[in-house]
mmCIF file of C-alpha atoms in Angstrom:
data_model
loop_
_atom_site.group_PDB
_atom_site.id
_atom_site.type_symbol
_atom_site.label_atom_id
_atom_site.label_comp_id
_atom_site.label_asym_id
_atom_site.label_seq_id
_atom_site.Cartn_x
_atom_site.Cartn_y
_atom_site.Cartn_z
ATOM 1 C CA MET P 977 35.976 13.526 13.322
ATOM 2 C CA GLU P 978 36.160 17.315 10.965
ATOM 3 C CA ALA P 979 32.584 18.771 11.437
ATOM 4 C CA LEU P 980 30.733 19.572 8.177
ATOM 5 C CA ILE P 981 28.067 22.127 9.342
ATOM 6 C CA GLU P 982 29.131 25.568 11.083
ATOM 7 C CA ARG P 983 25.362 25.955 12.715
ATOM 8 C CA ALA P 984 23.018 22.443 13.265
ATOM 9 C CA ALA P 985 20.513 21.937 15.624
ATOM 10 C CA GLY P 986 19.121 18.989 16.950
ATOM 11 C CA LEU P 987 15.567 18.384 18.281
ATOM 12 C CA ASP P 988 14.196 15.879 20.147
ATOM 13 C CA VAL P 989 10.476 15.805 19.690
ATOM 14 C CA HIS P 990 7.959 14.776 22.461
ATOM 15 C CA GLN P 991 4.211 15.019 22.494
ATOM 16 C CA GLY P 992 3.771 18.306 24.767
ATOM 17 C CA SER P 993 7.648 19.084 24.494
ATOM 18 C CA VAL P 994 10.404 19.724 22.013
ATOM 19 C CA VAL P 995 14.367 20.283 23.507
ATOM 20 C CA ALA P 996 16.557 21.879 20.844
ATOM 21 C CA CYS P 997 20.511 22.179 21.033
ATOM 22 C CA VAL P 998 22.184 24.171 18.904
ATOM 23 C CA ILE P 999 25.937 23.813 18.252
ATOM 24 C CA LEU P 1000 27.200 26.680 17.158
ATOM 25 C CA GLY P 1001 31.417 26.616 15.502
ATOM 26 C CA ALA P 1002 33.971 25.943 12.633
ATOM 27 C CA ALA P 1003 35.928 22.623 12.383
ATOM 28 C CA GLY P 1004 39.010 22.776 13.594
ATOM 29 C CA ARG P 1005 37.203 24.663 16.944
ATOM 30 C CA ARG P 1006 35.954 24.044 19.893
ATOM 31 C CA PRO P 1007 31.497 24.221 19.429
ATOM 32 C CA THR P 1008 29.571 26.267 21.611
ATOM 33 C CA LYS P 1009 26.146 24.742 22.709
ATOM 34 C CA GLU P 1010 22.996 26.037 23.708
ATOM 35 C CA VAL P 1011 19.777 23.943 24.701
ATOM 36 C CA ARG P 1012 16.298 25.170 24.721
ATOM 37 C CA SER P 1013 13.065 23.535 25.832
ATOM 38 C CA PHE P 1014 9.525 24.478 23.822
ATOM 39 C CA GLY P 1015 6.034 23.236 23.964
ATOM 40 C CA THR P 1016 4.280 21.890 21.203
ATOM 41 C CA MET P 1017 1.697 24.358 20.251
ATOM 42 C CA ARG P 1018 1.545 26.633 17.312
ATOM 43 C CA GLN P 1019 2.855 29.419 18.970
ATOM 44 C CA ASP P 1020 5.365 27.388 21.090
ATOM 45 C CA LEU P 1021 6.898 26.177 17.542
ATOM 46 C CA ALA P 1022 6.730 29.190 16.060
ATOM 47 C CA ALA P 1023 8.643 30.634 19.167
ATOM 48 C CA LEU P 1024 11.265 27.381 18.073
ATOM 49 C CA ARG P 1025 11.326 28.741 14.153
ATOM 50 C CA ALA P 1026 12.555 32.394 15.474
ATOM 51 C CA TRP P 1027 15.010 31.168 17.516
ATOM 52 C CA LEU P 1028 16.567 29.173 15.179
ATOM 53 C CA LEU P 1029 16.763 31.919 12.982
ATOM 54 C CA GLU P 1030 18.354 34.213 15.263
ATOM 55 C CA LYS P 1031 20.841 31.524 15.975
ATOM 56 C CA GLY P 1032 21.900 31.119 12.547
ATOM 57 C CA VAL P 1033 21.069 27.694 12.340
ATOM 58 C CA THR P 1034 20.863 26.250 8.888
ATOM 59 C CA HIS P 1035 20.209 22.197 9.451
ATOM 60 C CA VAL P 1036 18.022 20.840 11.527
ATOM 61 C CA GLY P 1037 17.860 17.023 12.415
ATOM 62 C CA MET P 1038 14.962 15.042 14.123
ATOM 63 C CA GLU P 1039 14.026 11.082 15.132
ATOM 64 C CA GLY P 1040 10.602 10.445 12.727
ATOM 65 C CA THR P 1041 9.155 8.459 15.420
ATOM 66 C CA GLY P 1042 5.470 8.481 15.649
ATOM 67 C CA VAL P 1043 3.447 11.678 14.321
ATOM 68 C CA TYR P 1044 4.841 14.264 16.930
ATOM 69 C CA TRP P 1045 7.992 15.189 14.696
ATOM 70 C CA GLN P 1046 5.293 16.098 11.914
ATOM 71 C CA PRO P 1047 3.823 19.229 13.067
ATOM 72 C CA VAL P 1048 7.309 20.405 13.806
ATOM 73 C CA HIS P 1049 8.624 19.583 10.320
ATOM 74 C CA ALA P 1050 6.039 22.013 8.559
ATOM 75 C CA ALA P 1051 6.564 24.587 11.184
ATOM 76 C CA LEU P 1052 10.432 24.867 10.176
ATOM 77 C CA GLU P 1053 9.842 24.239 6.438
ATOM 78 C CA GLY P 1054 11.380 26.194 4.224
ATOM 79 C CA ALA P 1055 13.515 28.008 6.499
ATOM 80 C CA PHE P 1056 15.667 25.280 7.442
ATOM 81 C CA THR P 1057 17.638 22.066 5.456
ATOM 82 C CA LEU P 1058 15.144 19.696 7.713
ATOM 83 C CA ILE P 1059 16.855 15.923 8.642
ATOM 84 C CA VAL P 1060 14.334 13.798 9.547
ATOM 85 C CA GLY P 1061 16.079 10.348 10.633
ATOM 86 C CA ASN P 1062 15.484 6.992 11.400
ATOM 87 C CA ALA P 1063 15.520 6.643 14.917
ATOM 88 C CA SER P 1064 17.010 2.954 15.099
ATOM 89 C CA HIS P 1065 20.317 4.961 13.067
ATOM 90 C CA MET P 1066 20.469 7.114 15.757
ATOM 91 C CA CYS P 1067 20.629 5.351 18.908
ATOM 92 C CA ASN P 1068 23.042 7.064 21.149
ATOM 93 C CA VAL P 1069 25.691 4.489 23.317
ATOM 94 C CA PRO P 1070 23.398 3.365 26.531
ATOM 95 C CA GLY P 1071 23.113 4.704 29.334
ATOM 96 C CA ARG P 1072 23.339 8.423 30.886
ATOM 97 C CA LYS P 1073 20.096 9.071 28.702
ATOM 98 C CA THR P 1074 18.124 12.289 28.892
ATOM 99 C CA ASP P 1075 16.373 14.374 26.862
ATOM 100 C CA VAL P 1076 19.444 17.125 26.768
ATOM 101 C CA LYS P 1077 21.358 14.540 25.938
ATOM 102 C CA ASP P 1078 19.075 12.933 23.307
ATOM 103 C CA ALA P 1079 19.222 16.486 22.046
ATOM 104 C CA GLU P 1080 23.038 17.270 21.638
ATOM 105 C CA TRP P 1081 23.591 13.916 20.485
ATOM 106 C CA ILE P 1082 21.388 14.259 17.359
ATOM 107 C CA ALA P 1083 22.397 17.558 16.746
ATOM 108 C CA ASP P 1084 26.271 15.903 16.909
ATOM 109 C CA LEU P 1085 25.335 13.536 13.945
ATOM 110 C CA VAL P 1086 23.447 16.578 11.934
ATOM 111 C CA ARG P 1087 27.012 18.741 12.404
ATOM 112 C CA HIS P 1088 29.376 15.601 11.226
ATOM 113 C CA GLY P 1089 26.632 14.318 8.548
ATOM 114 C CA LEU P 1090 26.066 10.847 10.103
ATOM 115 C CA VAL P 1091 22.160 11.343 9.641
ATOM 116 C CA ARG P 1092 20.750 9.744 6.491
ATOM 117 C CA ALA P 1093 17.670 12.329 6.383
ATOM 118 C CA SER P 1094 14.746 9.862 5.635
ATOM 119 C CA PHE P 1095 12.115 10.924 2.404
ATOM 120 C CA VAL P 1096 9.259 13.682 3.260
ATOM 121 C CA PRO P 1097 7.809 14.389 0.343
ATOM 122 C CA PRO P 1098 6.231 17.955 -0.876
ATOM 123 C CA PRO P 1099 3.153 19.570 1.110
ATOM 124 C CA GLU P 1100 0.860 18.009 -2.288
ATOM 125 C CA VAL P 1101 2.189 14.538 -2.097
ATOM 126 C CA ARG P 1102 1.541 14.483 1.570
ATOM 127 C CA VAL P 1103 -1.774 15.610 1.308
ATOM 128 C CA LEU P 1104 -2.380 13.091 -1.153
ATOM 129 C CA ARG P 1105 -0.445 10.271 1.181
ATOM 130 C CA GLU P 1106 -2.906 10.720 4.253
ATOM 131 C CA LEU P 1107 -5.956 10.852 1.873
ATOM 132 C CA VAL P 1108 -4.959 6.918 0.064
ATOM 133 C CA ARG P 1109 -3.919 5.738 3.530
ATOM 134 C CA HIS P 1110 -6.959 6.979 4.730
ATOM 135 C CA ARG P 1111 -8.943 4.483 2.040
ATOM 136 C CA LYS P 1112 -7.076 2.025 2.951
ATOM 137 C CA ALA P 1113 -7.438 1.925 6.033
ATOM 138 C CA LEU P 1114 -11.383 2.397 5.563
ATOM 139 C CA VAL P 1115 -11.032 -0.529 2.977
ATOM 140 C CA GLY P 1116 -9.805 -2.554 5.565
ATOM 141 C CA THR P 1117 -12.848 -1.588 8.443
ATOM 142 C CA MET P 1118 -15.071 -2.350 5.930
ATOM 143 C CA ALA P 1119 -13.487 -6.163 5.085
ATOM 144 C CA ALA P 1120 -13.436 -7.141 8.802
ATOM 145 C CA GLU P 1121 -17.226 -5.745 9.146
ATOM 146 C CA ARG P 1122 -18.331 -7.990 6.231
ATOM 147 C CA ASN P 1123 -16.120 -11.181 7.840
ATOM 148 C CA ARG P 1124 -18.557 -9.700 11.036
ATOM 149 C CA THR P 1125 -21.732 -10.638 9.267
ATOM 150 C CA LEU P 1126 -20.541 -13.713 7.167
ATOM 151 C CA LYS P 1127 -19.873 -14.824 10.636
ATOM 152 C CA LEU P 1128 -23.338 -14.031 11.704
ATOM 153 C CA LEU P 1129 -24.882 -15.558 8.786
ATOM 154 C CA GLU P 1130 -22.919 -18.769 9.295
ATOM 155 C CA SER P 1131 -24.213 -19.247 13.138
ATOM 156 C CA ALA P 1132 -27.403 -18.675 12.633
ATOM 157 C CA GLY P 1133 -27.841 -21.209 9.700
ATOM 158 C CA ILE P 1134 -27.747 -18.779 7.002
ATOM 159 C CA LYS P 1135 -25.390 -20.509 4.270
ATOM 160 C CA LEU P 1136 -25.673 -17.625 1.531
ATOM 161 C CA ALA P 1137 -21.353 -17.173 1.499
ATOM 162 C CA GLY P 1138 -21.725 -20.899 -0.098
ATOM 163 C CA VAL P 1139 -24.472 -20.017 -3.052
ATOM 164 C CA MET P 1140 -23.563 -16.715 -3.754
ATOM 165 C CA SER P 1141 -20.111 -15.176 -5.181
ATOM 166 C CA SER P 1142 -20.623 -12.032 -3.756
ATOM 167 C CA VAL P 1143 -23.260 -11.875 -0.407
ATOM 168 C CA PHE P 1144 -22.653 -7.617 -0.087
ATOM 169 C CA GLY P 1145 -23.933 -7.308 -4.024
ATOM 170 C CA VAL P 1146 -27.032 -5.522 -5.408
ATOM 171 C CA SER P 1147 -29.090 -8.930 -4.645
ATOM 172 C CA GLY P 1148 -27.093 -9.795 -1.180
ATOM 173 C CA MET P 1149 -27.763 -5.996 0.649
ATOM 174 C CA LEU P 1150 -31.697 -6.645 -0.571
ATOM 175 C CA MET P 1151 -31.590 -10.272 1.319
ATOM 176 C CA LEU P 1152 -29.779 -8.973 4.307
ATOM 177 C CA ARG P 1153 -32.260 -5.820 5.026
ATOM 178 C CA ALA P 1154 -35.112 -8.633 4.292
ATOM 179 C CA LEU P 1155 -33.050 -10.647 7.066
ATOM 180 C CA ALA P 1156 -32.827 -7.839 9.293
ATOM 181 C CA GLU P 1157 -36.180 -7.353 9.283
ATOM 182 C CA GLY P 1158 -37.431 -10.580 10.015
ATOM 183 C CA THR P 1159 -41.023 -10.570 7.800
ATOM 184 C CA ALA P 1160 -40.121 -12.296 4.652
ATOM 185 C CA ALA P 1161 -40.538 -16.154 3.705
ATOM 186 C CA PRO P 1162 -37.190 -17.655 2.348
ATOM 187 C CA ALA P 1163 -38.813 -18.232 -0.936
ATOM 188 C CA ALA P 1164 -40.033 -14.643 -0.971
ATOM 189 C CA MET P 1165 -36.307 -12.996 0.025
ATOM 190 C CA ALA P 1166 -34.923 -15.368 -2.982
ATOM 191 C CA ASP P 1167 -37.124 -13.915 -4.749
ATOM 192 C CA LEU P 1168 -35.362 -10.512 -4.561
ATOM 193 C CA ALA P 1169 -32.492 -11.639 -6.559
ATOM 194 C CA LYS P 1170 -31.337 -9.945 -9.850
ATOM 195 C CA ARG P 1171 -29.872 -10.998 -13.208
ATOM 196 C CA ARG P 1172 -27.928 -13.912 -13.776
ATOM 197 C CA LEU P 1173 -28.440 -14.414 -9.705
ATOM 198 C CA ARG P 1174 -32.092 -16.165 -10.552
ATOM 199 C CA HIS P 1175 -31.179 -19.400 -11.958
ATOM 200 C CA LYS P 1176 -30.272 -19.943 -8.460
ATOM 201 C CA LEU P 1177 -33.740 -19.438 -6.892
ATOM 202 C CA ASP P 1178 -33.907 -23.307 -5.466
ATOM 203 C CA ARG P 1179 -30.908 -22.770 -3.811
ATOM 204 C CA LEU P 1180 -31.110 -19.395 -2.389
ATOM 205 C CA THR P 1181 -34.555 -20.833 -0.913
ATOM 206 C CA LEU P 1182 -32.808 -23.311 0.761
ATOM 207 C CA ALA P 1183 -29.612 -21.148 1.738
ATOM 208 C CA LEU P 1184 -31.968 -18.488 3.255
ATOM 209 C CA ASP P 1185 -33.682 -21.032 5.635
ATOM 210 C CA GLY P 1186 -31.776 -20.431 8.759
ATOM 211 C CA HIS P 1187 -33.079 -19.180 12.094
ATOM 212 C CA LEU P 1188 -32.577 -15.714 12.911
ATOM 213 C CA ALA P 1189 -32.871 -14.833 16.765
ATOM 214 C CA GLU P 1190 -34.255 -11.152 17.833
ATOM 215 C CA HIS P 1191 -30.327 -10.025 18.897
ATOM 216 C CA GLN P 1192 -28.971 -11.297 15.831
ATOM 217 C CA ARG P 1193 -31.202 -9.687 14.123
ATOM 218 C CA PHE P 1194 -30.571 -7.006 15.625
ATOM 219 C CA LEU P 1195 -26.852 -7.129 15.098
ATOM 220 C CA LEU P 1196 -27.351 -7.561 11.488
ATOM 221 C CA SER P 1197 -28.763 -4.354 10.980
ATOM 222 C CA LEU P 1198 -26.305 -2.663 12.467
ATOM 223 C CA HIS P 1199 -23.483 -4.424 10.668
ATOM 224 C CA ILE P 1200 -26.057 -3.441 7.536
ATOM 225 C CA ARG P 1201 -26.383 0.026 8.443
ATOM 226 C CA ARG P 1202 -22.069 0.264 9.528
ATOM 227 C CA LEU P 1203 -21.536 -1.526 5.902
ATOM 228 C CA GLU P 1204 -23.649 1.375 4.488
ATOM 229 C CA GLU P 1205 -21.625 4.305 6.665
ATOM 230 C CA LEU P 1206 -18.678 2.781 4.640
ATOM 231 C CA GLY P 1207 -19.528 2.908 1.232
ATOM 232 C CA ARG P 1208 -20.662 6.587 1.907
ATOM 233 C CA ASP P 1209 -16.918 7.599 3.331
ATOM 234 C CA LEU P 1210 -15.509 5.431 0.952
ATOM 235 C CA ALA P 1211 -16.598 7.386 -1.811
ATOM 236 C CA GLU P 1212 -16.267 10.518 0.070
ATOM 237 C CA VAL P 1213 -12.444 10.114 0.037
ATOM 238 C CA GLU P 1214 -12.322 8.655 -3.732
ATOM 239 C CA ALA P 1215 -13.497 11.830 -4.542
ATOM 240 C CA ALA P 1216 -11.205 13.450 -2.195
ATOM 241 C CA ILE P 1217 -8.010 11.475 -3.858
ATOM 242 C CA GLY P 1218 -9.224 12.516 -7.795
ATOM 243 C CA ALA P 1219 -9.372 16.166 -6.831
ATOM 244 C CA ALA P 1220 -6.258 16.183 -5.134
ATOM 245 C CA MET P 1221 -4.717 14.178 -8.295
ATOM 246 C CA ARG P 1222 -5.083 16.813 -10.377
ATOM 247 C CA PRO P 1223 -1.892 18.431 -10.521
ATOM 248 C CA PHE P 1224 -0.370 14.767 -11.047
ATOM 249 C CA ALA P 1225 -2.603 13.677 -13.794
ATOM 250 C CA ALA P 1226 0.235 13.520 -16.341
ATOM 251 C CA GLN P 1227 1.905 11.081 -14.082
ATOM 252 C CA GLN P 1228 -1.153 9.519 -13.278
ATOM 253 C CA ALA P 1229 -2.067 8.734 -17.303
ATOM 254 C CA LEU P 1230 1.859 7.229 -18.025
ATOM 255 C CA LEU P 1231 1.224 5.407 -14.814
ATOM 256 C CA LEU P 1232 -2.087 3.864 -16.424
ATOM 257 C CA THR P 1233 -0.509 2.393 -19.355
ATOM 258 C CA ILE P 1234 1.032 -0.717 -17.256
ATOM 259 C CA PRO P 1235 -0.646 -3.311 -16.798
ATOM 260 C CA GLY P 1236 -2.246 -4.052 -13.822
ATOM 261 C CA VAL P 1237 -2.146 -0.165 -12.352
ATOM 262 C CA ASP P 1238 -5.666 1.425 -12.758
ATOM 263 C CA ALA P 1239 -6.773 4.938 -10.968
ATOM 264 C CA LEU P 1240 -6.269 4.186 -7.529
ATOM 265 C CA THR P 1241 -3.290 2.038 -7.650
ATOM 266 C CA ALA P 1242 -1.660 5.199 -9.783
ATOM 267 C CA ALA P 1243 -3.071 7.440 -7.491
ATOM 268 C CA ALA P 1244 -1.006 5.233 -4.207
ATOM 269 C CA ILE P 1245 2.135 4.847 -6.165
ATOM 270 C CA ILE P 1246 2.593 8.723 -6.492
ATOM 271 C CA ALA P 1247 0.912 9.261 -3.012
ATOM 272 C CA GLU P 1248 4.291 7.317 -1.268
ATOM 273 C CA ILE P 1249 7.077 8.033 -4.189
ATOM 274 C CA GLY P 1250 5.923 11.565 -5.012
ATOM 275 C CA VAL P 1251 6.734 12.392 -9.004
ATOM 276 C CA ASP P 1252 10.241 14.034 -8.520
ATOM 277 C CA MET P 1253 12.511 10.542 -8.810
ATOM 278 C CA ALA P 1254 15.510 13.271 -8.092
ATOM 279 C CA ALA P 1255 15.059 12.673 -4.271
ATOM 280 C CA PHE P 1256 15.942 8.579 -4.604
ATOM 281 C CA GLY P 1257 18.782 8.987 -7.516
ATOM 282 C CA THR P 1258 18.566 5.159 -9.167
ATOM 283 C CA ALA P 1259 15.778 2.602 -9.523
ATOM 284 C CA GLN P 1260 17.885 0.424 -7.440
ATOM 285 C CA ARG P 1261 17.736 2.688 -4.413
ATOM 286 C CA LEU P 1262 13.803 3.337 -4.974
ATOM 287 C CA ALA P 1263 13.519 -0.850 -5.013
ATOM 288 C CA ALA P 1264 15.607 -0.813 -2.060
ATOM 289 C CA TRP P 1265 13.574 1.396 -0.038
ATOM 290 C CA ALA P 1266 10.596 -0.045 -1.067
ATOM 291 C CA GLY P 1267 11.644 -3.191 0.307
ATOM 292 C CA LEU P 1268 11.695 -4.789 -3.188
ATOM 293 C CA CYS P 1269 15.061 -6.882 -3.515
ATOM 294 C CA PRO P 1270 16.865 -8.808 -1.415
ATOM 295 C CA ALA P 1271 18.207 -7.760 1.818
ATOM 296 C CA ASN P 1272 22.092 -8.122 2.420
ATOM 297 C CA HIS P 1273 23.832 -10.402 5.248
ATOM 298 C CA GLU P 1274 27.273 -11.781 4.812
ATOM 299 C CA SER P 1275 29.765 -13.132 7.736
ATOM 300 C CA ALA P 1276 32.930 -14.415 7.172
ATOM 301 C CA GLY P 1277 32.888 -13.648 3.284
ATOM 302 C CA LYS P 1278 29.638 -15.650 3.323
ATOM 303 C CA GLN P 1279 26.987 -14.280 1.526
ATOM 304 C CA LYS P 1280 23.654 -15.545 3.717
ATOM 305 C CA ARG P 1281 19.867 -15.829 1.884
ATOM 306 C CA ARG P 1282 17.423 -13.094 3.361
ATOM 307 C CA GLY P 1283 13.680 -12.064 2.592
ATOM 308 C CA THR P 1284 12.946 -8.954 1.273
ATOM 309 C CA ARG P 1285 14.009 -6.148 3.176
ATOM 310 C CA LYS P 1286 11.955 -3.443 5.413
ATOM 311 C CA GLY P 1287 10.921 -0.934 3.704
ATOM 312 C CA ASN P 1288 7.560 0.651 3.055
ATOM 313 C CA PRO P 1289 4.654 -1.406 3.931
ATOM 314 C CA TYR P 1290 1.869 0.551 2.168
ATOM 315 C CA LEU P 1291 3.994 0.791 -1.559
ATOM 316 C CA LYS P 1292 4.921 -2.737 -1.463
ATOM 317 C CA ALA P 1293 1.333 -3.751 -0.594
ATOM 318 C CA THR P 1294 0.461 -1.735 -3.414
ATOM 319 C CA LEU P 1295 2.703 -3.004 -5.934
ATOM 320 C CA VAL P 1296 2.003 -6.518 -5.241
ATOM 321 C CA THR P 1297 -1.474 -6.373 -5.638
ATOM 322 C CA ALA P 1298 -0.791 -4.206 -9.392
ATOM 323 C CA ALA P 1299 1.574 -7.580 -9.854
ATOM 324 C CA VAL P 1300 -1.031 -9.921 -9.022
ATOM 325 C CA CYS P 1301 -3.438 -7.893 -11.544
ATOM 326 C CA GLY P 1302 -0.745 -7.297 -14.482
ATOM 327 C CA ALA P 1303 -0.170 -11.091 -14.434
ATOM 328 C CA ARG P 1304 -3.564 -11.633 -15.779
ATOM 329 C CA THR P 1305 -3.311 -9.365 -18.340
ATOM 330 C CA LYS P 1306 -2.821 -11.575 -22.045
ATOM 331 C CA GLY P 1307 -0.244 -11.055 -24.202
ATOM 332 C CA SER P 1308 1.778 -8.900 -21.960
ATOM 333 C CA TYR P 1309 5.455 -9.170 -20.555
ATOM 334 C CA LEU P 1310 4.577 -8.997 -16.800
ATOM 335 C CA ARG P 1311 2.119 -12.014 -17.146
ATOM 336 C CA ASP P 1312 5.167 -13.964 -19.260
ATOM 337 C CA LYS P 1313 7.666 -13.458 -16.765
ATOM 338 C CA PHE P 1314 5.003 -13.935 -13.763
ATOM 339 C CA GLN P 1315 3.707 -17.593 -15.118
ATOM 340 C CA ARG P 1316 7.886 -18.254 -16.002
ATOM 341 C CA LEU P 1317 8.780 -17.071 -11.786
ATOM 342 C CA ARG P 1318 5.917 -18.675 -10.582
ATOM 343 C CA ALA P 1319 6.897 -21.952 -11.838
ATOM 344 C CA ARG P 1320 10.162 -22.133 -10.234
ATOM 345 C CA MET P 1321 9.942 -20.145 -7.137
ATOM 346 C CA GLY P 1322 6.131 -19.519 -6.176
ATOM 347 C CA ALA P 1323 3.170 -17.871 -6.522
ATOM 348 C CA LYS P 1324 4.261 -15.114 -4.124
ATOM 349 C CA LYS P 1325 8.342 -14.272 -4.555
ATOM 350 C CA ALA P 1326 6.828 -14.390 -8.328
ATOM 351 C CA ALA P 1327 4.569 -11.474 -7.284
ATOM 352 C CA VAL P 1328 7.005 -9.988 -5.485
ATOM 353 C CA ALA P 1329 9.433 -10.004 -8.294
ATOM 354 C CA VAL P 1330 7.253 -8.636 -11.032
ATOM 355 C CA ALA P 1331 6.092 -5.749 -8.605
ATOM 356 C CA HIS P 1332 9.848 -4.719 -8.580
ATOM 357 C CA LYS P 1333 9.627 -4.868 -12.393
ATOM 358 C CA ILE P 1334 6.385 -1.972 -12.267
ATOM 359 C CA LEU P 1335 8.789 -0.316 -9.837
ATOM 360 C CA VAL P 1336 11.457 -0.223 -11.519
ATOM 361 C CA ALA P 1337 9.256 0.709 -14.993
ATOM 362 C CA ALA P 1338 7.251 3.705 -12.906
ATOM 363 C CA PHE P 1339 10.704 5.075 -11.636
ATOM 364 C CA ASP P 1340 11.719 5.126 -15.288
ATOM 365 C CA MET P 1341 8.393 6.793 -16.800
ATOM 366 C CA LEU P 1342 8.176 9.626 -13.858
ATOM 367 C CA GLN P 1343 12.113 10.657 -14.752
ATOM 368 C CA ARG P 1344 11.514 10.559 -18.689
ATOM 369 C CA ALA P 1345 7.900 11.282 -18.702
ATOM 370 C CA VAL P 1346 7.344 8.129 -20.603
ATOM 371 C CA ALA P 1347 4.084 6.077 -21.764
ATOM 372 C CA PHE P 1348 4.814 2.363 -20.330
ATOM 373 C CA ALA P 1349 6.031 0.641 -23.844
ATOM 374 C CA ASP P 1350 5.317 -3.238 -23.666
ATOM 375 C CA LEU P 1351 8.209 -6.012 -24.569
ATOM 376 C CA GLY P 1352 5.244 -8.831 -25.603
ATOM 377 C CA ALA P 1353 4.725 -11.917 -24.265
ATOM 378 C CA ASP P 1354 7.305 -13.716 -26.141
ATOM 379 C CA TYR P 1355 10.206 -10.751 -25.299
ATOM 380 C CA LEU P 1356 12.137 -13.832 -23.361
ATOM 381 C CA ASP P 1357 12.085 -16.243 -26.446
ATOM 382 C CA ARG P 1358 13.260 -13.707 -28.464
ATOM 383 C CA VAL P 1359 16.194 -12.749 -26.270
ATOM 384 C CA ASP P 1360 17.867 -16.076 -26.216
ATOM 385 C CA LYS P 1361 16.404 -18.508 -29.448
ATOM 386 C CA TYR P 1362 19.067 -21.146 -28.430
ATOM 387 C CA ARG P 1363 17.675 -21.864 -25.302
ATOM 388 C CA THR P 1364 14.327 -21.453 -25.940
ATOM 389 C CA ALA P 1365 14.783 -23.889 -28.776
ATOM 390 C CA LYS P 1366 16.780 -26.294 -27.026
ATOM 391 C CA ARG P 1367 14.509 -26.668 -24.141
ATOM 392 C CA LEU P 1368 11.982 -27.194 -27.042
ATOM 393 C CA VAL P 1369 13.904 -29.673 -28.484
ATOM 394 C CA ARG P 1370 14.065 -31.603 -24.688
ATOM 395 C CA ARG P 1371 10.648 -31.638 -24.277
ATOM 396 C CA LEU P 1372 9.913 -33.213 -27.784
ATOM 397 C CA ASP P 1373 12.872 -35.768 -26.901
ATOM 398 C CA ALA P 1374 11.445 -36.923 -23.865
ATOM 399 C CA LEU P 1375 7.467 -37.551 -25.939
ATOM 400 C CA GLY P 1376 9.952 -39.743 -28.359
ATOM 401 C CA TYR P 1377 10.330 -37.732 -31.248
ATOM 402 C CA ASP P 1378 13.439 -36.809 -33.230
ATOM 403 C CA VAL P 1379 13.670 -33.105 -34.149
ATOM 404 C CA MET P 1380 15.825 -31.553 -36.238
ATOM 405 C CA LEU P 1381 16.065 -27.796 -36.759
ATOM 406 C CA ARG P 1382 16.534 -26.036 -39.943
ATOM 407 C CA ALA P 1383 16.026 -21.965 -39.674
ATOM 408 C CA LYS P 1384 13.592 -20.249 -42.333
ATOM 409 C CA ALA P 1385 14.974 -19.096 -45.236
ATOM 410 C CA ALA P 1386 14.607 -15.454 -45.918
ATOM 411 C CA ALA P 1387 11.575 -13.909 -46.795
#
């Protein structure tokens, strides 16, 4: 196979060491190899960068495993064409596996152009990505803490979840603190309810009439304190996300025009795909990268049905959530499309299909810098009037009516 790159390097990255192999030589000639090992401290990575520059390396490849590649990528960024490949796509044949062999194999793949580079966003987008993903982790931790709190209340016979729509709202938190103190009567705790919840004072009094043991009150106080800390952390992270989104204010404003997309959803989309759509080429490639299109599985000329392919789980979850919210926007094309697909394939598959449409729209909007143009709830009916009319006539015929269609006279 003909070599495409004359000066290539492969890095086998570990937590405490980096094995680098440099291959030098023009196509058609026997190349020379040189292997060195470096540490992963900042000074070691600076020495790795200086050595690669001394050798005149132009392309550097490494596997994107864990987080160990990230400081190496940051140390080499700007000086070389960096290729972070999928580890499963770069596996060598089994046998005789060493760190030196792995580095040589990666360098050989890079030299022949056989490594498909993974998408690594620019530094400012990477900052936003870390903040958005940390917020997602905090939200998950808060949900788990709330579930533990509800489980504790149920075990003590306190049935607040059956009376209140949100146990952790303003009224609910006041009652939880009173329960943790253990000094107020059920009626007094129910009287802490605010606004419309005061119409349920009798039911709240019955729901609060349980028995919290001493250790359960102790655990409840721990849950309350942890929830308050998570709430403060979440507010600080969201403020940091807002600051990191300032360079992308124009793109965020465009994405906010999509039904179901709010400020945090727009930030999550930009954090995962960036704002330069040239990195993906087409909307179809972006959808495949996100895991929002069916996987291909063909054997012996037969195409077998498969679910969606693996992709970016953070982006996929964000878009599916936006699709569910967009399906609740009255008078929108996304709502009409979701309702039609849900009747045929179920709500979950319909949400994934609508998420695909949102991603394709976001790609076009970011590429062309245009706002979202809603097609309207009647778009699919207008596309094929004959099919829509035939379906409605068939339904009326089943109800026992004779229908004769006549076009309206032009106004």
